[in-house]
Amino acid sequence: VPIAWSGFLAYFFVMVSGICFLYTKNLKFDRIGLASAEIGTIFTALVLITGPIWATPIWGQPWVWEPRLITTLVLFLVYIGYFILRNVGLYRQRVALVCAIIGIIAFINIPIIFASVNFWAAEIQSHPQLGMNKQPSGILNPFLFSLLSFTSLMIFMLLLKIEVLKKKDIFALTVNGDSMIDACIADGDMVLMEPITDSYSLRNGTIVSAMVPGLGTTLKYFVKRGGKIFLEAANPAYEPIELNLE
C-alpha cells in the first residue's frame, strides 16, 4: 500500500503540473510532469511486481483478475503509452501539450482504483476492504512508518529527476559576430540557452536566441516597447529587429 500511495501521489503531481502547463505554457511544468510520471510509473510497476510475490501464498496463484488489480494495470498501460508518445518525434511544445492532457485524464483512474472496493461486490475481490485505521497498533505503526518512508523517497527521487531534466533542456550555441559585444559576448564565445514556450513568459532585457526569417538564428536582447516586440543588439552598429508574431 505505501508503494501504491507513493506512485499515485506522483501521478497527482502529473495532473497538477499538466493543469499548470495548460494555463501558463511554461515548460517548467512539463518537466515536473514528466519527472512525476516516470517516478509514478516506477512505483506502480513495483506494485504490479511485488503484488504477485505475496499473492501466491495467499491466493494460491500470482494474479487474480479482480477490480483493483485490473484498474491499476490499466493505469500502468496508459503511462506506457504516455512515454511512447514522448518519443514519436513531435516537437517539444506539442508533446508537452498532449502529455499534459493525457496526465490530467489518466488521473481519473486513480479514484476509481481506490473506490473499486465499493463499486463491485466484495465476493469478487481478493483485496481487503478499506479500514487501516481499525488495525491494531502493532500493524498500524509500521504501516505509517513505511508510508512516510516511501513518500519521502518518492519526493527525493522526484526533485532529483526534475533537476536532471532541467539540465537536459539546456543547449549550447557558438556565437558568430559582434552584435552582443557590449554584453561581453564576443565572436566565438559559447552561450548556454534554455528553451521557452512563448514570448509572454519573457522579461524585457532577456538575452534570447531566435530564428528570424532571412537572418537565421540570432542572439539578441528581447524588448517589448509600444505594444511591439524587438530583438535589439548590444552594439549600436546594429539596428533593432521588429518581430511579427502573427
XYZ file of N, CA and C in Angstrom:
738
model
N 0.821 -1.215 0.000
C 0.000 0.000 0.000
C 0.857 1.268 0.000
N 1.913 1.393 0.830
C 2.745 2.601 0.771
C 3.368 2.833 -0.602
N 3.765 1.747 -1.299
C 4.331 1.907 -2.637
C 3.276 2.442 -3.593
N 2.068 1.870 -3.496
C 0.980 2.328 -4.361
C 0.629 3.782 -4.064
N 0.573 4.136 -2.783
C 0.269 5.522 -2.405
C 1.297 6.485 -2.998
N 2.584 6.131 -2.918
C 3.636 6.999 -3.435
C 3.515 7.171 -4.948
N 3.223 6.077 -5.637
C 3.041 6.158 -7.082
C 1.859 7.025 -7.464
N 0.746 6.850 -6.759
C -0.453 7.638 -7.067
C -0.262 9.113 -6.716
N 0.513 9.385 -5.665
C 0.819 10.778 -5.330
C 1.637 11.426 -6.444
N 2.578 10.671 -7.014
C 3.360 11.182 -8.135
C 2.453 11.474 -9.325
N 1.472 10.614 -9.563
C 0.528 10.851 -10.658
C -0.361 12.068 -10.381
N -0.606 12.337 -9.116
C -1.332 13.565 -8.767
C -0.514 14.788 -9.182
N 0.792 14.725 -8.970
C 1.662 15.822 -9.402
C 1.649 15.962 -10.924
N 1.525 14.837 -11.634
C 1.418 14.891 -13.091
C 0.179 15.689 -13.491
N -0.944 15.405 -12.830
C -2.183 16.106 -13.149
C -2.073 17.602 -12.853
N -1.535 17.938 -11.676
C -1.423 19.348 -11.290
C -0.482 20.090 -12.232
N 0.646 19.489 -12.552
C 1.596 20.142 -13.461
C 1.005 20.267 -14.858
N 0.174 19.298 -15.266
C -0.487 19.389 -16.558
C -1.435 20.572 -16.624
N -2.203 20.761 -15.553
C -3.119 21.908 -15.495
C -2.323 23.212 -15.529
N -1.232 23.260 -14.769
C -0.405 24.470 -14.743
C 0.207 24.748 -16.111
N 0.620 23.687 -16.817
C 1.202 23.899 -18.145
C 0.150 24.422 -19.119
N -1.044 23.859 -19.087
C -2.097 24.320 -19.994
C -2.427 25.788 -19.738
N -2.289 26.216 -18.496
C -2.621 27.599 -18.139
C -1.489 28.561 -18.467
N -0.233 28.140 -18.237
C 0.908 29.057 -18.375
C 1.754 28.812 -19.620
N 1.697 27.599 -20.172
C 2.559 27.184 -21.291
C 4.046 27.240 -20.915
N 4.325 27.120 -19.638
C 5.707 27.160 -19.159
C 6.272 25.735 -19.133
N 7.396 25.524 -19.824
C 7.974 24.183 -19.912
C 8.471 23.662 -18.567
N 8.591 24.517 -17.589
C 8.959 24.060 -16.245
C 7.956 23.033 -15.746
N 6.689 23.271 -16.004
C 5.654 22.349 -15.542
C 5.655 21.052 -16.355
N 6.090 21.129 -17.613
C 6.231 19.895 -18.390
C 7.332 19.027 -17.808
N 8.425 19.649 -17.371
C 9.499 18.875 -16.736
C 9.009 18.219 -15.449
N 8.244 18.960 -14.658
C 7.709 18.393 -13.416
C 6.772 17.240 -13.734
N 5.938 17.417 -14.760
C 5.011 16.365 -15.140
C 5.721 15.111 -15.614
N 6.744 15.285 -16.446
C 7.495 14.129 -16.940
C 8.216 13.417 -15.803
N 8.861 14.181 -14.934
C 9.565 13.571 -13.801
C 8.590 12.808 -12.911
N 7.438 13.404 -12.637
C 6.441 12.752 -11.794
C 5.910 11.489 -12.451
N 5.700 11.551 -13.769
C 5.202 10.381 -14.487
C 6.202 9.229 -14.420
N 7.476 9.534 -14.576
C 8.495 8.486 -14.516
C 8.559 7.854 -13.129
N 8.569 8.688 -12.100
C 8.635 8.155 -10.734
C 7.370 7.378 -10.404
N 6.213 7.922 -10.770
C 4.951 7.236 -10.503
C 4.879 5.887 -11.181
N 5.379 5.804 -12.403
C 5.333 4.541 -13.134
C 6.287 3.517 -12.534
N 7.424 3.975 -12.017
C 8.333 3.055 -11.330
C 7.647 2.435 -10.118
N 6.995 3.268 -9.316
C 6.318 2.750 -8.125
C 5.135 1.860 -8.497
N 4.405 2.222 -9.542
C 3.277 1.386 -9.972
C 3.772 0.038 -10.490
N 4.903 0.050 -11.199
C 5.490 -1.210 -11.657
C 5.887 -2.082 -10.471
N 6.411 -1.453 -9.416
C 6.762 -2.214 -8.207
C 5.528 -2.843 -7.571
N 4.412 -2.116 -7.610
C 3.159 -2.675 -7.085
C 2.771 -3.923 -7.866
N 2.850 -3.838 -9.190
C 2.439 -4.960 -10.038
C 3.432 -6.120 -9.972
N 4.688 -5.836 -9.594
C 5.685 -6.896 -9.481
C 5.644 -7.558 -8.112
N 5.611 -6.726 -7.060
C 5.641 -7.292 -5.707
C 4.301 -7.901 -5.304
N 3.208 -7.407 -5.899
C 1.893 -7.957 -5.575
C 1.819 -9.466 -5.771
N 2.194 -9.973 -6.957
C 2.144 -11.427 -7.154
C 3.061 -12.213 -6.231
N 4.141 -11.567 -5.709
C 5.056 -12.293 -4.831
C 4.351 -12.718 -3.541
N 3.621 -11.753 -2.910
C 2.912 -12.130 -1.695
C 1.548 -12.754 -2.002
N 1.049 -12.539 -3.210
C -0.269 -13.071 -3.549
C -0.258 -14.582 -3.747
N 0.877 -15.111 -4.197
C 0.938 -16.553 -4.496
C 0.637 -17.415 -3.270
N 1.264 -17.164 -2.105
C 0.905 -17.992 -0.939
C -0.486 -17.677 -0.377
N -0.996 -16.462 -0.639
C -2.302 -16.090 -0.099
C -3.435 -16.588 -0.988
N -3.300 -16.339 -2.295
C -4.360 -16.709 -3.242
C -4.136 -18.071 -3.892
N -2.884 -18.558 -3.815
C -2.576 -19.809 -4.490
C -2.176 -19.608 -5.941
N -2.157 -18.365 -6.393
C -1.731 -18.028 -7.752
C -1.236 -16.584 -7.757
N -0.340 -16.218 -8.702
C 0.267 -14.880 -8.667
C -0.636 -13.752 -9.130
N -1.680 -14.068 -9.868
C -2.522 -12.992 -10.419
C -3.980 -13.411 -10.402
N -4.832 -12.507 -9.960
C -6.274 -12.718 -9.977
C -6.908 -11.511 -10.659
N -7.780 -11.775 -11.615
C -8.409 -10.671 -12.361
C -9.542 -10.079 -11.545
N -9.153 -9.247 -10.582
C -10.143 -8.579 -9.745
C -10.041 -7.071 -9.952
N -11.066 -6.304 -9.560
C -11.183 -4.892 -9.955
C -9.976 -4.013 -9.653
N -9.417 -4.094 -8.445
C -8.336 -3.173 -8.101
C -7.076 -3.458 -8.903
N -6.763 -4.729 -9.112
C -5.593 -5.066 -9.913
C -5.778 -4.647 -11.370
N -6.974 -4.860 -11.904
C -7.227 -4.522 -13.305
C -7.096 -3.020 -13.521
N -7.701 -2.221 -12.654
C -7.645 -0.765 -12.819
C -6.224 -0.238 -12.632
N -5.449 -0.869 -11.757
C -4.045 -0.472 -11.598
C -3.245 -0.811 -12.847
N -3.493 -1.968 -13.420
C -2.815 -2.365 -14.649
C -3.174 -1.419 -15.797
N -4.430 -1.016 -15.875
C -4.852 -0.074 -16.914
C -4.097 1.247 -16.769
N -3.969 1.737 -15.532
C -3.232 2.977 -15.294
C -1.782 2.846 -15.744
N -1.162 1.720 -15.431
C 0.223 1.477 -15.830
C 0.361 1.484 -17.350
N -0.563 0.849 -18.061
C -0.502 0.784 -19.521
C -0.742 2.155 -20.153
N -1.601 2.965 -19.525
C -1.824 4.324 -20.035
C -0.517 5.111 -20.009
N 0.250 4.962 -18.936
C 1.509 5.704 -18.840
C 2.606 5.114 -19.719
N 2.520 3.834 -20.044
C 3.445 3.290 -21.041
C 3.190 3.993 -22.375
N 1.907 4.183 -22.719
C 1.572 4.937 -23.918
C 2.029 6.387 -23.831
N 1.954 6.954 -22.630
C 2.412 8.327 -22.384
C 3.885 8.478 -22.759
N 4.707 7.519 -22.343
C 6.140 7.593 -22.627
C 6.438 7.310 -24.095
N 5.664 6.427 -24.714
C 5.845 6.173 -26.145
C 5.564 7.448 -26.935
N 4.505 8.157 -26.542
C 4.148 9.393 -27.227
C 5.257 10.427 -27.142
N 5.961 10.454 -26.034
C 7.036 11.440 -25.857
C 8.238 11.157 -26.756
N 8.239 10.012 -27.416
C 9.392 9.652 -28.245
C 9.018 9.393 -29.698
N 7.896 9.966 -30.145
C 7.466 9.740 -31.526
C 7.975 10.815 -32.477
N 8.674 11.818 -31.975
C 9.289 12.807 -32.840
C 8.540 14.115 -32.977
N 7.472 14.335 -32.190
C 6.772 15.612 -32.225
C 7.654 16.692 -31.596
N 7.452 17.948 -32.012
C 8.259 18.999 -31.411
C 7.835 19.236 -29.965
N 8.729 19.811 -29.212
C 8.628 19.824 -27.753
C 7.304 20.381 -27.237
N 6.869 21.530 -27.754
C 5.668 22.161 -27.223
C 4.422 21.306 -27.475
N 4.357 20.671 -28.658
C 3.194 19.824 -28.946
C 3.168 18.598 -28.039
N 4.330 17.987 -27.822
C 4.408 16.842 -26.913
C 3.981 17.244 -25.506
N 4.473 18.388 -25.045
C 4.130 18.857 -23.702
C 2.628 19.073 -23.569
N 2.005 19.634 -24.608
C 0.569 19.891 -24.579
C -0.226 18.597 -24.522
N 0.094 17.661 -25.407
C -0.649 16.398 -25.462
C -0.456 15.598 -24.175
N 0.785 15.546 -23.682
C 1.059 14.777 -22.465
C 0.413 15.407 -21.235
N 0.287 16.719 -21.212
C -0.412 17.377 -20.111
C -1.870 16.931 -20.078
N -2.496 16.850 -21.244
C -3.899 16.421 -21.330
C -4.036 14.960 -20.908
N -3.118 14.109 -21.381
C -3.159 12.687 -21.007
C -2.988 12.522 -19.502
N -2.054 13.283 -18.914
C -1.821 13.174 -17.476
C -3.039 13.562 -16.656
N -3.774 14.574 -17.138
C -4.979 15.001 -16.429
C -6.063 13.931 -16.532
N -6.264 13.400 -17.737
C -7.301 12.386 -17.944
C -6.954 11.098 -17.208
N -5.678 10.697 -17.248
C -5.268 9.438 -16.616
C -5.509 9.444 -15.114
N -5.435 10.618 -14.490
C -5.614 10.675 -13.038
C -7.028 10.273 -12.619
N -7.977 10.370 -13.541
C -9.353 9.977 -13.222
C -9.399 8.523 -12.778
N -8.474 7.710 -13.273
C -8.468 6.283 -12.938
C -8.071 6.020 -11.489
N -7.340 6.945 -10.863
C -6.852 6.695 -9.504
C -7.981 6.675 -8.475
N -8.918 7.635 -8.476
C -10.058 7.493 -7.565
C -10.857 6.219 -7.826
N -10.893 5.780 -9.081
C -11.594 4.534 -9.405
C -10.895 3.351 -8.741
N -9.549 3.376 -8.749
C -8.799 2.292 -8.106
C -9.108 2.236 -6.611
N -9.086 3.385 -5.940
C -9.343 3.415 -4.505
C -10.785 3.043 -4.182
N -11.718 3.455 -5.033
C -13.134 3.210 -4.767
C -13.632 1.896 -5.339
N -12.744 1.138 -5.999
C -13.187 -0.098 -6.641
C -13.749 -1.099 -5.640
N -13.289 -0.999 -4.385
C -13.811 -1.917 -3.365
C -15.282 -1.647 -3.074
N -15.751 -0.454 -3.452
C -17.159 -0.121 -3.246
C -17.985 -0.258 -4.526
N -17.292 -0.265 -5.689
C -18.002 -0.360 -6.954
C -18.479 -1.778 -7.252
N -17.689 -2.778 -6.805
C -18.011 -4.156 -7.113
C -18.272 -4.933 -5.815
N -18.965 -6.022 -5.946
C -19.320 -6.835 -4.781
C -18.062 -7.397 -4.123
N -18.087 -7.523 -2.793
C -16.906 -7.961 -2.044
C -16.468 -9.369 -2.424
N -17.414 -10.235 -2.824
C -17.057 -11.621 -3.106
C -16.217 -11.793 -4.368
N -16.158 -10.777 -5.252
C -15.340 -10.905 -6.448
C -14.003 -10.198 -6.274
N -13.724 -9.738 -5.057
C -12.489 -9.025 -4.808
C -11.570 -9.824 -3.898
N -10.276 -9.809 -4.269
C -9.282 -10.519 -3.468
C -8.560 -9.598 -2.500
N -8.661 -8.278 -2.730
C -8.011 -7.323 -1.847
C -8.889 -7.042 -0.630
N -8.296 -6.712 0.482
C -9.078 -6.361 1.665
C -9.825 -5.057 1.469
N -10.901 -4.891 2.223
C -11.669 -3.660 2.179
C -10.909 -2.551 2.908
N -11.325 -1.295 2.663
C -10.670 -0.167 3.306
C -10.891 -0.209 4.815
N -9.868 0.187 5.583
C -10.041 0.213 7.027
C -8.749 0.057 7.799
N -7.674 0.684 7.352
C -6.409 0.599 8.073
C -6.493 1.247 9.441
N -7.368 2.232 9.620
C -7.475 2.914 10.904
C -8.050 2.009 11.991
N -8.579 0.877 11.586
C -9.141 -0.064 12.551
C -8.142 -1.151 12.937
N -6.943 -1.097 12.377
C -5.942 -2.112 12.650
C -5.293 -1.858 14.017
N -4.797 -2.899 14.697
C -4.086 -2.715 15.972
C -2.783 -1.958 15.746
N -2.259 -1.351 16.831
C -1.069 -0.503 16.713
C 0.138 -1.287 16.206
N 0.190 -2.577 16.482
C 1.307 -3.390 16.006
C 1.365 -3.468 14.495
N 0.246 -3.243 13.833
C 0.188 -3.220 12.368
C 0.168 -1.787 11.858
N -0.587 -0.928 12.527
C -0.769 0.447 12.059
C 0.523 1.258 12.110
N 1.277 1.145 13.214
C 2.501 1.942 13.351
C 3.555 1.603 12.292
N 3.862 0.332 12.051
C 4.796 0.021 10.955
C 4.262 0.482 9.589
N 2.950 0.397 9.430
C 2.361 0.863 8.164
C 2.590 2.360 7.973
N 2.373 3.149 9.019
C 2.571 4.586 8.920
C 4.041 4.932 8.686
N 4.936 4.198 9.336
C 6.368 4.414 9.128
C 6.751 4.110 7.680
N 6.230 3.010 7.164
C 6.509 2.638 5.777
C 5.933 3.667 4.816
N 4.740 4.157 5.121
C 4.094 5.161 4.274
C 4.931 6.436 4.213
N 5.408 6.894 5.361
C 6.244 8.091 5.418
C 7.564 7.878 4.696
N 8.157 6.711 4.851
C 9.452 6.419 4.232
C 9.352 6.418 2.715
N 8.358 5.722 2.178
C 8.220 5.641 0.730
C 7.808 6.986 0.127
N 7.006 7.746 0.865
C 6.628 9.073 0.372
C 7.850 9.985 0.312
N 8.680 9.936 1.327
C 9.906 10.743 1.350
C 10.845 10.321 0.224
N 10.959 9.022 0.002
C 11.803 8.519 -1.084
C 11.289 9.006 -2.433
N 9.974 8.962 -2.623
C 9.396 9.407 -3.880
C 9.674 10.885 -4.130
N 9.514 11.715 -3.097
C 9.747 13.152 -3.253
C 11.221 13.430 -3.549
N 12.113 12.718 -2.882
C 13.549 12.889 -3.152
C 13.872 12.514 -4.598
N 13.362 11.388 -5.062
C 13.596 10.953 -6.445
C 13.011 11.959 -7.427
N 11.853 12.508 -7.088
C 11.198 13.471 -7.971
C 12.029 14.742 -8.119
N 12.498 15.286 -7.012
C 13.299 16.511 -7.055
C 14.595 16.289 -7.837
N 15.201 15.121 -7.635
C 16.437 14.807 -8.350
C 16.185 14.697 -9.851
N 15.089 14.046 -10.237
C 14.769 13.879 -11.652
C 14.441 15.220 -12.310
N 13.771 16.100 -11.604
C 13.453 17.423 -12.155
C 14.729 18.186 -12.485
N 15.723 18.106 -11.605
C 16.998 18.777 -11.854
C 17.704 18.181 -13.065
N 17.633 16.862 -13.206
C 18.257 16.208 -14.363
C 17.594 16.667 -15.657
N 16.256 16.725 -15.663
C 15.534 17.155 -16.863
C 15.803 18.622 -17.182
N 15.953 19.432 -16.145
C 16.248 20.851 -16.370
C 17.584 21.017 -17.072
N 18.589 20.266 -16.643
C 19.896 20.348 -17.280
C 19.863 19.766 -18.689
N 19.015 18.783 -18.902
C 18.906 18.168 -20.221
C 18.338 19.142 -21.238
N 17.503 20.074 -20.799
C 16.895 21.056 -21.694
C 17.886 22.123 -22.160
N 18.967 22.306 -21.427
C 19.931 23.355 -21.759
C 20.758 22.941 -22.979
N 20.933 23.870 -23.911
C 21.748 23.584 -25.086
C 22.749 24.717 -25.296
N 23.771 24.468 -26.105
C 24.860 25.428 -26.314
C 24.847 25.950 -27.746
N 25.172 27.230 -27.886
C 25.310 27.863 -29.191
C 26.666 28.574 -29.266
N 27.287 28.513 -30.430
C 28.537 29.246 -30.657
C 28.217 30.567 -31.345
N 28.708 31.656 -30.777
C 28.409 32.994 -31.283
C 29.245 33.289 -32.528
N 28.578 33.850 -33.528
C 29.256 34.267 -34.751
C 28.926 35.734 -35.005
N 29.868 36.644 -34.752
C 29.628 38.062 -34.932
C 29.828 38.841 -33.649
N 29.638 40.168 -33.754
C 29.899 41.041 -32.599
C 28.677 41.863 -32.190
N 27.473 41.397 -32.541
C 26.269 42.179 -32.240
C 25.989 42.282 -30.747
N 26.564 41.391 -29.945
C 26.331 41.417 -28.493
C 27.613 41.743 -27.734
N 28.516 42.460 -28.374
C 29.825 42.713 -27.783
C 29.736 43.542 -26.508
N 28.760 44.475 -26.423
C 28.622 45.298 -25.218
C 28.034 44.517 -24.047
N 27.531 43.315 -24.319
C 27.062 42.420 -23.254
C 28.143 41.405 -22.896
N 29.373 41.687 -23.359
C 30.524 40.819 -23.094
C 30.375 39.445 -23.741
N 29.652 39.400 -24.865
C 29.524 38.169 -25.642
C 30.197 38.426 -26.989
N 31.349 37.818 -27.191
C 32.166 38.105 -28.370
C 32.085 36.976 -29.385
N 32.591 37.260 -30.573
C 32.641 36.268 -31.642
C 33.426 35.037 -31.177
N 32.834 33.856 -31.381
C 33.486 32.612 -30.972
C 33.125 32.131 -29.585
N 32.453 32.978 -28.787
C 32.023 32.555 -27.451
C 30.948 31.482 -27.558
N 30.818 30.714 -26.512
C 29.755 29.712 -26.437
C 28.769 30.116 -25.349
N 27.480 30.122 -25.679
C 26.455 30.503 -24.705
C 25.536 29.318 -24.452
N 25.057 29.217 -23.224
C 24.112 28.172 -22.846
C 22.708 28.761 -22.830
N 21.765 28.071 -23.466
C 20.409 28.564 -23.604
C 19.418 27.528 -23.068
N 18.290 28.034 -22.581
C 17.208 27.173 -22.118
C 15.958 27.490 -22.922
N 15.254 26.472 -23.467
C 14.099 26.748 -24.324
C 12.939 27.349 -23.548
N 12.135 28.165 -24.248
C 10.901 28.711 -23.695
C 9.768 28.334 -24.626
N 8.533 28.527 -24.152
C 7.383 28.166 -24.966
C 6.879 29.331 -25.782
N 6.830 30.532 -25.194
C 6.306 31.683 -25.913
C 6.922 32.965 -25.363
N 6.729 34.057 -26.103
C 7.331 35.335 -25.731
C 6.695 35.966 -24.502
N 5.502 35.512 -24.117
C 4.803 36.134 -22.995
C 5.476 35.843 -21.660
N 6.287 34.792 -21.611
C 6.973 34.454 -20.364
C 8.315 35.166 -20.228
N 8.679 35.984 -21.219
C 9.967 36.678 -21.199
C 9.851 38.074 -20.590
N 10.929 38.514 -19.964
C 11.007 39.870 -19.438
C 11.874 40.723 -20.360
N 11.618 42.014 -20.337
C 12.441 42.935 -21.118
C 13.903 42.805 -20.712
N 14.776 42.781 -21.714
C 16.201 42.711 -21.444
C 16.755 41.310 -21.371
N 15.890 40.291 -21.528
C 16.373 38.916 -21.536
C 17.131 38.646 -22.837
N 18.270 38.001 -22.749
C 19.006 37.622 -23.952
C 18.411 36.332 -24.493
N 18.015 36.361 -25.766
C 17.361 35.209 -26.376
C 18.061 34.828 -27.671
N 17.867 33.588 -28.049
C 18.269 33.112 -29.366
C 16.989 32.866 -30.157
N 16.887 33.488 -31.331
C 15.650 33.402 -32.102
C 15.946 33.128 -33.576
N 15.017 32.389 -34.195
C 15.089 32.158 -35.636
C 14.345 33.288 -36.337
N 15.052 34.066 -37.127
C 14.469 35.203 -37.826
C 14.526 34.945 -39.334
N 13.389 35.026 -40.038
C 13.392 34.795 -41.487
C 14.389 35.713 -42.192
N 15.222 35.124 -43.013
C 16.217 35.888 -43.756
C 17.530 36.081 -43.024
N 17.529 35.893 -41.703
C 18.740 36.078 -40.907
C 19.238 34.793 -40.253
N 18.341 33.834 -40.120
C 18.703 32.606 -39.422
C 18.633 32.792 -37.918
N 19.474 32.081 -37.192
C 19.490 32.169 -35.735
C 20.302 33.386 -35.302
N 19.710 34.191 -34.417
C 20.403 35.393 -33.939
C 20.274 35.502 -32.426
N 21.291 36.054 -31.802
C 21.333 36.252 -30.350
C 21.165 37.736 -30.071
N 20.091 38.083 -29.348
C 19.782 39.496 -29.121
C 19.064 39.666 -27.783
N 18.893 40.948 -27.393
C 18.032 41.281 -26.260
C 16.573 41.221 -26.715
N 15.730 40.686 -25.855
C 14.290 40.682 -26.103
C 13.707 41.940 -25.470
N 13.003 42.753 -26.282
C 12.487 44.031 -25.799
C 11.040 44.206 -26.244
N 10.158 44.526 -25.291
C 8.776 44.901 -25.598
C 8.658 46.413 -25.445
N 8.180 47.071 -26.497
C 8.096 48.520 -26.447
C 6.956 48.998 -27.354
N 6.033 49.787 -26.772
C 4.934 50.332 -27.564
C 4.032 49.283 -28.166
N 3.840 48.191 -27.469
C 2.987 47.124 -27.978
C 3.656 46.268 -29.042
N 4.926 46.488 -29.292
C 5.662 45.721 -30.288
C 6.820 44.979 -29.634
N 7.339 43.994 -30.334
C 8.449 43.187 -29.826
C 9.653 43.365 -30.739
N 10.808 43.620 -30.133
C 12.032 43.844 -30.897
C 13.137 42.916 -30.387
N 14.061 42.609 -31.277
C 15.322 41.984 -30.922
C 16.387 43.049 -31.093
N 17.026 43.416 -29.982
C 17.985 44.514 -30.025
C 19.388 44.014 -29.711
N 20.341 44.499 -30.467
C 21.741 44.117 -30.283
C 22.369 44.906 -29.134
N 23.453 44.389 -28.623
C 24.259 45.113 -27.623
C 25.438 45.750 -28.332
N 25.118 46.370 -29.470
C 26.124 47.031 -30.294
C 25.402 48.090 -31.129
N 25.717 49.368 -30.941
C 24.980 50.432 -31.635
C 25.088 50.366 -33.158
N 25.977 49.542 -33.673
C 26.130 49.435 -35.123
C 25.004 48.616 -35.764
N 24.196 47.937 -34.940
C 23.134 47.071 -35.461
C 21.762 47.669 -35.141
N 20.877 47.662 -36.122
C 19.525 48.189 -35.945
C 18.654 47.139 -35.237
N 17.655 47.590 -34.438
C 16.731 46.631 -33.825
C 15.938 45.889 -34.894
N 15.580 44.663 -34.573
C 14.784 43.828 -35.485
C 13.375 43.734 -34.903
N 12.389 44.225 -35.633
C 10.998 44.131 -35.166
C 10.434 42.773 -35.565
N 9.777 42.109 -34.593
C 9.216 40.786 -34.834
C 7.728 40.883 -35.098
N 7.258 40.143 -36.053
C 5.833 39.999 -36.316
C 5.437 38.595 -35.918
N 4.727 38.451 -34.808
C 4.388 37.130 -34.252
C 3.058 36.614 -34.768
N 2.409 37.292 -35.665
C 1.122 36.835 -36.187
C 1.341 35.674 -37.161
